[in-house]
Short mmCIF file of C-alpha atoms in Angstrom, two decimals:
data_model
loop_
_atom_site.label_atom_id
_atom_site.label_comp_id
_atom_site.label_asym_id
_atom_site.label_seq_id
_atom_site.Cartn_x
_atom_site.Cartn_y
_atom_site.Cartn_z
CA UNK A 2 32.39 -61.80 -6.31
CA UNK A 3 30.82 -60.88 -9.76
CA UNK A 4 33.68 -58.60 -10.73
CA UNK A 5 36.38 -61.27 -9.46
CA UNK A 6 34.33 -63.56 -11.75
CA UNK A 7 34.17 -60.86 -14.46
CA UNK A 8 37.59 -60.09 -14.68
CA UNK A 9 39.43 -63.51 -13.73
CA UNK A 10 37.40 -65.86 -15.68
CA UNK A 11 35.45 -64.61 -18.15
CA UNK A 12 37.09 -61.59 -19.77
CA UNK A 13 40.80 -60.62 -18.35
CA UNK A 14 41.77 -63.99 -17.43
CA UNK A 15 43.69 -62.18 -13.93
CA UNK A 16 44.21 -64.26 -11.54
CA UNK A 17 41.25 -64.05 -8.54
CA UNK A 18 43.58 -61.68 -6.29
CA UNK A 19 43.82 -59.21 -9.34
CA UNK A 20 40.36 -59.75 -9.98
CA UNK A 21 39.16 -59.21 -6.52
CA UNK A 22 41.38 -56.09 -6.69
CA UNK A 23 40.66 -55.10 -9.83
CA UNK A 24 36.94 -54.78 -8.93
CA UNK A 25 37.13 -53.21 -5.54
CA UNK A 26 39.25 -50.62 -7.17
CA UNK A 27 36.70 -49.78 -10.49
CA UNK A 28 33.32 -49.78 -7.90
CA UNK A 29 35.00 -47.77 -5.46
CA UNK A 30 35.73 -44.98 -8.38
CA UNK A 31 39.81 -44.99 -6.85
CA UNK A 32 41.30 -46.12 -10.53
CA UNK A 33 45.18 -46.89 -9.36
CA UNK A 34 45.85 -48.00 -12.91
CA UNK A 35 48.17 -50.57 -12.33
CA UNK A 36 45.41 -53.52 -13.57
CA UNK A 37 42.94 -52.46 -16.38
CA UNK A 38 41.20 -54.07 -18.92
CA UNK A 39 42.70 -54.41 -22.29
CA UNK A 40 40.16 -56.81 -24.19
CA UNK A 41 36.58 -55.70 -25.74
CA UNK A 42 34.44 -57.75 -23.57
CA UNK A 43 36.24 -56.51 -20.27
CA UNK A 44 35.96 -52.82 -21.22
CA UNK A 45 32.18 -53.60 -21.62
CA UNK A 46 32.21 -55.23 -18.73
CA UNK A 47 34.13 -52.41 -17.07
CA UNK A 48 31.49 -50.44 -18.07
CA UNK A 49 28.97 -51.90 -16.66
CA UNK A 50 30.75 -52.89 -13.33
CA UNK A 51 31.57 -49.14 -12.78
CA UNK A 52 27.87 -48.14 -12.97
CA UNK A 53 26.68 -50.90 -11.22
CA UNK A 54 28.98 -50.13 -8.76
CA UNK A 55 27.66 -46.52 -8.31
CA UNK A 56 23.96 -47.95 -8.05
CA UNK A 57 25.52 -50.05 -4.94
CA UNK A 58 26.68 -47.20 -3.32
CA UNK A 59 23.55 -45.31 -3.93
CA UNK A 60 21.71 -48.52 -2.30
CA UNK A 61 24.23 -48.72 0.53
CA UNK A 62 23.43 -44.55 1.42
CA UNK A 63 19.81 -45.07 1.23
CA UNK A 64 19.15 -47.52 3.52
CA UNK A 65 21.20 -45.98 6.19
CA UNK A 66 19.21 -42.57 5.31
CA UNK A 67 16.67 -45.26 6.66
CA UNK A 68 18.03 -46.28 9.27
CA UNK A 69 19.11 -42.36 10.37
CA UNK A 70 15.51 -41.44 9.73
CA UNK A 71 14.09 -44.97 11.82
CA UNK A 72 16.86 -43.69 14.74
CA UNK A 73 15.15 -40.54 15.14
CA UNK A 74 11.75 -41.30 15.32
CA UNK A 75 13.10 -43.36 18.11
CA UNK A 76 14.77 -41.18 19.89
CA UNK A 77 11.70 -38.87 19.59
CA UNK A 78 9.97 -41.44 21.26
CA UNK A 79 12.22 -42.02 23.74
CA UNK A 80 12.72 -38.40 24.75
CA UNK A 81 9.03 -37.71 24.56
CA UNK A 82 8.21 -40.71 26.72
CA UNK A 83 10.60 -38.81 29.75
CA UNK A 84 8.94 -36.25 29.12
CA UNK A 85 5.74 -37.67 29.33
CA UNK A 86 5.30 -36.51 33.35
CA UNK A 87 5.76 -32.51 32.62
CA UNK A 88 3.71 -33.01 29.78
CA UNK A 89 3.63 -34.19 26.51
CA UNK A 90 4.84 -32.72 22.96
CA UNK A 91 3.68 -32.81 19.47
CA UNK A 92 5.84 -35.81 17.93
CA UNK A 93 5.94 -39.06 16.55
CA UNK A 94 5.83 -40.64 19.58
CA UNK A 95 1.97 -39.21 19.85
CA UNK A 96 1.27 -42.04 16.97
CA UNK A 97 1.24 -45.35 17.19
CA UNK A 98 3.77 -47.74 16.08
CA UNK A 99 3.85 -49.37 12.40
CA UNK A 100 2.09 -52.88 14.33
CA UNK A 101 -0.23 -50.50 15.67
CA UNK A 102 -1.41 -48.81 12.58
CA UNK A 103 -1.60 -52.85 11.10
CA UNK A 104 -3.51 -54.15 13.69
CA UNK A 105 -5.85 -51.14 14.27
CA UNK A 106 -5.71 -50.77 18.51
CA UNK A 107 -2.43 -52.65 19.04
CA UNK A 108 -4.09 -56.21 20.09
CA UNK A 109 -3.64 -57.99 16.90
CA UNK A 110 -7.37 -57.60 16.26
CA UNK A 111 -7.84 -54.97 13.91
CA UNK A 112 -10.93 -54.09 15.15
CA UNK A 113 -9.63 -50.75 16.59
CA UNK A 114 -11.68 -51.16 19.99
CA UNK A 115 -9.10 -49.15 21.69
CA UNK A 116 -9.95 -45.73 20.69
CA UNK A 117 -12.00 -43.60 22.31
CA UNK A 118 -15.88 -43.44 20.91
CA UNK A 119 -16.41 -40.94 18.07
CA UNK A 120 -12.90 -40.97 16.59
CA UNK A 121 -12.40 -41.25 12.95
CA UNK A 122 -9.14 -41.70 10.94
CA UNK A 123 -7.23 -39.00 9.10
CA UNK A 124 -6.92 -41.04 6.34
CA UNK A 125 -10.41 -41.62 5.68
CA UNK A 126 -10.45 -37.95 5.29
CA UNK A 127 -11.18 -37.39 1.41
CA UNK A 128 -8.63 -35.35 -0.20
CA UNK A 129 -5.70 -36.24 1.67
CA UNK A 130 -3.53 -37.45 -0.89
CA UNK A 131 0.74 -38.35 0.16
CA UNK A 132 2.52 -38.05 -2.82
CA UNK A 133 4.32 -41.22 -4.13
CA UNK A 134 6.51 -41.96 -7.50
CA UNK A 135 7.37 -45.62 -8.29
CA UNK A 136 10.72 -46.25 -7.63
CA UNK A 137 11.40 -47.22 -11.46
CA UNK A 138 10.21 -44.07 -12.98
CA UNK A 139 12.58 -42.23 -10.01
CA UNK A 140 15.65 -44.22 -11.20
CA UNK A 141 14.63 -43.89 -14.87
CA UNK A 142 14.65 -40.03 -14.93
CA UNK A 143 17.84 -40.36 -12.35
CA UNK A 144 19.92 -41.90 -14.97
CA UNK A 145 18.24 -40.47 -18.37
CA UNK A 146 21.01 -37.50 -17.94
CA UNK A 147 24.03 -40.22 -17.40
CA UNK A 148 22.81 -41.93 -20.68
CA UNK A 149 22.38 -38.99 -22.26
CA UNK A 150 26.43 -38.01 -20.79
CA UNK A 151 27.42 -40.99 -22.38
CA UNK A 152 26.00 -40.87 -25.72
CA UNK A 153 26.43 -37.47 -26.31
CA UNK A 154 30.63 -37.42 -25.11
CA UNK A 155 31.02 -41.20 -26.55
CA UNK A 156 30.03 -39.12 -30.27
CA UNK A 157 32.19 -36.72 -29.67
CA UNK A 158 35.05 -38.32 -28.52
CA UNK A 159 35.04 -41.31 -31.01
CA UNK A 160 35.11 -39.12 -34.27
CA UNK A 161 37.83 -36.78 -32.40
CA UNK A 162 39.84 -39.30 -31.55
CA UNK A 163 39.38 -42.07 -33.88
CA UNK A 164 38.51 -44.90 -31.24
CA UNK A 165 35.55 -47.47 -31.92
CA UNK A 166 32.12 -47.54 -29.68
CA UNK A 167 33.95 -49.77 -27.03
CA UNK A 168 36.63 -47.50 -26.35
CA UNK A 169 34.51 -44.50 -26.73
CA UNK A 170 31.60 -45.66 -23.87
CA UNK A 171 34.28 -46.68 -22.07
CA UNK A 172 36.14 -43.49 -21.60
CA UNK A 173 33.37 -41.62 -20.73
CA UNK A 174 32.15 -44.07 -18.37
CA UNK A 175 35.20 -44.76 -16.82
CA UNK A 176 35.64 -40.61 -16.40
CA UNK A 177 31.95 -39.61 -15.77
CA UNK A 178 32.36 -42.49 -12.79
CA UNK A 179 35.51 -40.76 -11.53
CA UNK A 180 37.64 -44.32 -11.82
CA UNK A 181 40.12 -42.82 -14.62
CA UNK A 182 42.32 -45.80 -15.01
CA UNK A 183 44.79 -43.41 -17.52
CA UNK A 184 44.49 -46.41 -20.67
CA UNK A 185 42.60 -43.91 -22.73
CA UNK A 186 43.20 -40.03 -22.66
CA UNK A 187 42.27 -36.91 -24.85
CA UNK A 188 45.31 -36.79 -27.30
CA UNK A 189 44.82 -33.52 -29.14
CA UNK A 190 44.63 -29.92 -28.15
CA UNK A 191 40.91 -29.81 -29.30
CA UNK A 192 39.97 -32.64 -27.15
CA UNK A 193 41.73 -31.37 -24.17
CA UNK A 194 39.38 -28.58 -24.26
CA UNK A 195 36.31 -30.25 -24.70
CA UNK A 196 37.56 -32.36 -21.46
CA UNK A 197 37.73 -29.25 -19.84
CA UNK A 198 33.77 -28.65 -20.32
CA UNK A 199 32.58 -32.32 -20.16
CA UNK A 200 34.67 -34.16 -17.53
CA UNK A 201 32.81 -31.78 -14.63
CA UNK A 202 29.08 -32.33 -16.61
CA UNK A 203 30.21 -36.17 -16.89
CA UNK A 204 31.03 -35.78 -12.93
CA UNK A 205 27.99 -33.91 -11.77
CA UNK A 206 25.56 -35.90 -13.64
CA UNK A 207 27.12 -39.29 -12.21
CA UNK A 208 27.03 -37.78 -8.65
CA UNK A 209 23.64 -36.76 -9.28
CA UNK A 210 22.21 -39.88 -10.11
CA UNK A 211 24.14 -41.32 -7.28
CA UNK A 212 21.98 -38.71 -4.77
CA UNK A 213 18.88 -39.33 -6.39
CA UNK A 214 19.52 -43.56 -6.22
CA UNK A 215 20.05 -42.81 -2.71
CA UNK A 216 17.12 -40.24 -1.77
CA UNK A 217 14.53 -42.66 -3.66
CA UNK A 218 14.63 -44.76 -0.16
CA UNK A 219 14.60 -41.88 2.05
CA UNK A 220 11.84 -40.66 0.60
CA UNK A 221 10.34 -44.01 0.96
CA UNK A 222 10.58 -43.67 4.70
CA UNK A 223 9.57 -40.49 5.24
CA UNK A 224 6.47 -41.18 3.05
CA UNK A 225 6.10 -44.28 5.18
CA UNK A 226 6.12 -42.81 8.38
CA UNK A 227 3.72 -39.49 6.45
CA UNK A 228 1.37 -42.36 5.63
CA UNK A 229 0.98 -43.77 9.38
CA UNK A 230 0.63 -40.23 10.33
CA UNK A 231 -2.76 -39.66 8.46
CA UNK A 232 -4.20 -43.35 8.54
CA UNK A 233 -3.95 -43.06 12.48
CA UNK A 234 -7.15 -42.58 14.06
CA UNK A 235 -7.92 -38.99 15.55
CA UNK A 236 -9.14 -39.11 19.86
CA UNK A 237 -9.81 -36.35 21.88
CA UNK A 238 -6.53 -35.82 23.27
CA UNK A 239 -5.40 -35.36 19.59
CA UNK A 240 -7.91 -32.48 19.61
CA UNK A 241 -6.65 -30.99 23.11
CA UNK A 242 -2.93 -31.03 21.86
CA UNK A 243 -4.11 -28.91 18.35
CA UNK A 244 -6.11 -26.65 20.37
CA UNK A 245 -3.23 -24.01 20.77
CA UNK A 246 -5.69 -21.32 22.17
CA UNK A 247 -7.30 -22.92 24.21
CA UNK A 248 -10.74 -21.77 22.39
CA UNK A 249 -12.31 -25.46 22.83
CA UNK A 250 -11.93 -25.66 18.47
CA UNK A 251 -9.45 -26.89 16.41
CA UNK A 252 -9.03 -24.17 13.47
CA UNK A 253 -7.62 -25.52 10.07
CA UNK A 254 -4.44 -23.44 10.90
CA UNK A 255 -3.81 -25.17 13.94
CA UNK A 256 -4.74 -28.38 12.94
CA UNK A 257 -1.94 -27.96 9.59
CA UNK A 258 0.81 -26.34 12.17
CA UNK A 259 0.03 -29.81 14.51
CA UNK A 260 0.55 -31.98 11.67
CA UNK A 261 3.57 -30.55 10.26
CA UNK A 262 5.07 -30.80 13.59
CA UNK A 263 4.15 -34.47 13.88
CA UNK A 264 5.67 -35.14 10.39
CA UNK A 265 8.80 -33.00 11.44
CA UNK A 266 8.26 -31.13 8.16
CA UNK A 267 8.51 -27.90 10.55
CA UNK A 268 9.63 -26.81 14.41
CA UNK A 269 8.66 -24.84 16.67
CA UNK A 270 11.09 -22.55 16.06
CA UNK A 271 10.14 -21.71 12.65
CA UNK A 272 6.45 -21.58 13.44
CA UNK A 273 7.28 -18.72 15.84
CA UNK A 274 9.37 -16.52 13.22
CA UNK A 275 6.40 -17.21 10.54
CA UNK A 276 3.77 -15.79 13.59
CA UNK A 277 6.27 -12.87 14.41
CA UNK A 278 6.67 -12.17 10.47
CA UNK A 279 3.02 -11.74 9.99
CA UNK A 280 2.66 -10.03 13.05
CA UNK A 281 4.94 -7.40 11.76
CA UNK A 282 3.26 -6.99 8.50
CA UNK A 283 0.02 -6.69 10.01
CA UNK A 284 0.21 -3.01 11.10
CA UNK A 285 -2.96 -2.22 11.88
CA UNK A 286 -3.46 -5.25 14.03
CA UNK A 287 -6.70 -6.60 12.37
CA UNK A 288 -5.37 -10.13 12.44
CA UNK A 289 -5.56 -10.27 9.13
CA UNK A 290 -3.23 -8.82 5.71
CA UNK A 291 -5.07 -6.25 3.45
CA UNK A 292 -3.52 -3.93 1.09
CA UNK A 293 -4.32 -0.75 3.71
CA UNK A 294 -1.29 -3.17 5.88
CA UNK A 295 1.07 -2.19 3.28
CA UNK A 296 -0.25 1.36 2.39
CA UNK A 297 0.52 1.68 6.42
CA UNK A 298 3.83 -0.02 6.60
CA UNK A 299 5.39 1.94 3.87
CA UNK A 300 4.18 5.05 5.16
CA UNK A 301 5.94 3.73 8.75
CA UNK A 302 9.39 2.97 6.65
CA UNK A 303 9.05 6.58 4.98
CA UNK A 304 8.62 8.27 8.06
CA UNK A 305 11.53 6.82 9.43
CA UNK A 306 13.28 7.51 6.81
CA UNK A 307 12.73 11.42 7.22
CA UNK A 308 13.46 10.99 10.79
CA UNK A 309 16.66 9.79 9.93
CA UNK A 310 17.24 11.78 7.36
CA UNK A 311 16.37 14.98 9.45
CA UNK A 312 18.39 13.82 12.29
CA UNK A 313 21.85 13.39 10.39
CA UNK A 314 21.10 16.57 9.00
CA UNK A 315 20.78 18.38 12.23
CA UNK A 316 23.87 16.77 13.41
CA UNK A 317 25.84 17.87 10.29
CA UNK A 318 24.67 21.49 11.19
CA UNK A 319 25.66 21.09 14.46
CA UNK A 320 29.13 20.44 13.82
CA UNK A 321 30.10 23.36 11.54
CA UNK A 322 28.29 26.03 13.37
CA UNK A 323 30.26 24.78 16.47
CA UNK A 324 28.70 25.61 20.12
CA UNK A 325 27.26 29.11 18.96
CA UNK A 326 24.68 27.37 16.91
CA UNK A 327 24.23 24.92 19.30
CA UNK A 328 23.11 27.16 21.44
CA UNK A 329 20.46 29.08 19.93
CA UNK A 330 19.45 26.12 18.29
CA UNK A 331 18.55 25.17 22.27
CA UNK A 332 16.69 28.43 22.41
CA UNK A 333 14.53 28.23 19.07
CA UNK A 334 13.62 24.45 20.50
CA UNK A 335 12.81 25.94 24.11
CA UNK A 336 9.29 27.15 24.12
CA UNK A 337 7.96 30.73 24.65
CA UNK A 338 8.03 31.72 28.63
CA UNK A 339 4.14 32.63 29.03
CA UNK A 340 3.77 36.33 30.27
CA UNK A 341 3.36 36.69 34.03
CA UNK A 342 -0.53 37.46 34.94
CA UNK A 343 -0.65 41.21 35.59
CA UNK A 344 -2.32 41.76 39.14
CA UNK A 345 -4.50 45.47 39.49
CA UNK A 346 -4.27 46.72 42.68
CA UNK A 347 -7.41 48.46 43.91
CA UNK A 348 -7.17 52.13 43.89
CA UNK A 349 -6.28 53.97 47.27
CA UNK A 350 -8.66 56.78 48.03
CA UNK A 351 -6.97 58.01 50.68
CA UNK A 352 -9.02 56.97 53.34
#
C-alpha cells in the first residue's frame, strides 16, 4: 500500500494497478522493466522502497526462523513425553514452559512451592552470563557495509559516468538490491569493468545484510529459550539425569555436556566422537592428556610406519627373487631344530 501510494500519487503519478505492480515488482528484487521511475523524487523513493523492501523480507525469514525454532522445541516435547515410560532424555521438554519460568511452579503464584526442598536456580548462579546485542546495534553494523556499497560505487559511478547523486544512489541501489530495472547502465568500457568487480560486492553485501536482518530474531529465540534454561530451578532428578556415571556427583564436565544437550547446542552423537577422540589421544590411558601422550603416540605412528615400510619391502623382494627366495626366506624365518638329547647307555661288562 505505501509503494502504490508512492508511486501513483505522490511521485509517478501511475495509475494504482501500475503502482501496485510497480512496487511488488521493486521489493521483490524481479525488475521486469516495463514501469520505472523517471522523476527525482520517485528514484529516491525507489531507493528507499527497494531497501525497505529487503528489511521486509529479512523480517518475514526471521520470524519463521521463530516459528521453526518454537516447532521444535515442541516436537521435542512431544516426542520426549512418549517417551516418557522407557525413560526420559535430556531435552527441552525436561524444563518448564515460558508460563512456568513466569510464574515460578506453574500455579500463577510465583512463589515456586513446587520444587522439591533444597533446589536453587541456575540463574542465580554468579557468573552465568547469556550473551545478548541490542537489536539496533545488530542492524547498524548489518547495514554499515551496504552504506558503505553505496557511497563508495555511487562516487565512482557518478564522476565515470557523468550522472548526478540521484541517479548515481540509485543505480547502485537498484543493482546492489538485484531489481535492475535496465534505465541506467555502465556506458563505457571502463565502467563495464568496474561492474564486473562491484555488481557481485554490491550483491553479497545486500544478501548479507538480508541474513543478518533475519538471524537477529533467531538469535532472539534461541537466547530466549538459553535464558529459561538457566533461570529454571535445579531438583534432584536434574542431578540424577547429569550423573552419567552413576558416581552419586555431578562433575563440571557432566554438568556442561547436560546443558549443552538441553540447549541443543550439541548431540549425543558428537559427544561420543569428542570421548572416542580423546580416548585415542590418551595412549597411556591415564585419563588425562600430558605431553608423554604425544611422545607415545608418535612413537606408535613411527613404528607403524617401519612396519609398513618393512613389509612392502619384503614383498618387493619377494617378487623378483621368484619362489627360490621365497623359499629360503621360509627357512631363515623357521627357527633352529634343537639337537636331540644324546642318551649313554651303561657299559656292558659282559656279565
Amino acid at each position: 500500500a505505501v509503494g502504490a501510494i508512492g508511486f501513483s500519487f505522490c511521485f509517478e503519478k501511475l495509475s494504482i494497478r501500475d503502482g501496485l505492480y510497480l512496487s511488488v515488482v521493486t521489493f521483490s528484487t524481479v525488475g521486469y522493466g516495463d514501469i520505472r521511475p523517471v522523476t527525482v523524487g520517485g528514484k529516491l523513493f525507489s531507493c528507499v522502497f527497494a531497501l525497505s523492501g529487503i528489511g521486509l523480507i529479512g523480517v518475514a525469514l526471521g520470524i519463521l526462523g521463530q516459528k521453526l525454532i518454537q516447532a521444535q522445541v515442541v516436537a521435542l516435547q512431544m516426542a520426549n513425553s512418549r517417551k516418557g515410560a522407557r525413560g526420559r532424555e535430556v531435552s527441552t521438554a525436561d524444563f518448564p514452559s515460558q508460563s512456568e519460568v513466569a510464574g515460578g511452579d506453574g500455579d500463577g503464584d510465583g512463589d515456586g512451592d513446587g520444587a522439591v526442598g533444597g533446589e536453587t536456580k541456575l540463574g542465580s548462579v554468579q557468573g552465568i552470563h547469556v550473551a545478548s546485542h541490542s537489536a539496533s546495534r545488530q542492524l547498524l553494523l548489518s547495514l554499515f557495509p551496504v552504506l558503505v556499497m553505496i557511497l563508495l560505487g555511487s562516487l565512482v559511478v557518478g564522476i565515470s559516468e557523468g550522472w548526478n547523486w540521484v541517479d548515481s544512489i540509485y543505480f547502485c541501489v537498484i543493482t546492489g538490491t538485484s531489481v535492475g530495472y535496465g534505465d541506467l547502465y555502465p556506458s563505457s568500457n571502463e565502467m563495464r569493468w568496474f561492474s564486473v568487480v562491484y555488481i557481485p560486492l554490491a550483491v553479497g553485501a545486500f544478501s548479507a545484510a538480508l541474513g543478518r536482518i533475519a538471524n537477529i530474531f533467531v538469535e532472539k529465540e534461541i537466547q530466549k529459550s538459553n535464558r529459561k534454561l538457566l533461570e529454571r530451578e535445579v531438583t534432584v532428578e536434574d542431578l540424577e539425569r547429569m550423573n552419567a556415571d552413576g558416581d552419586g556427583e555431578v562433575s563440571p564436565l557432566e554438568f556442561v555436556e547436560y546443558m549443552l544437550k538441553a540447549m541443543n547446542k550439541v548431540d549425543q552423537a558428537l559427544l561420543e566422537d569428542l570421548h572416542s577422540q580423546f580416548q585415542k589421544l590418551d595412549a597411556d590411558g591415564s585419563g588425562g592428556l600430558e605431553s608423554d601422550d604425544l611422545v607415545l603416540l608418535t612413537e606408535q605412528k613411527l613404528n607403524e610406519r617401519r612396519r609398513v615400510i618393512l613389509e612392502k619391502y619384503r614383498s618387493a623382494l619377494l617378487t623378483r627373487q621368484g619362489p627360490t627366495y621365497g623359499r629360503i626366506s621360509a627357512q631363515l624365518e623357521e627357527p633352529e631344530a634343537e639337537p636331540e638329547p644324546v642318551v649313554n647307555l651303561p657299559a656292558n661288562n659282559g656279565s
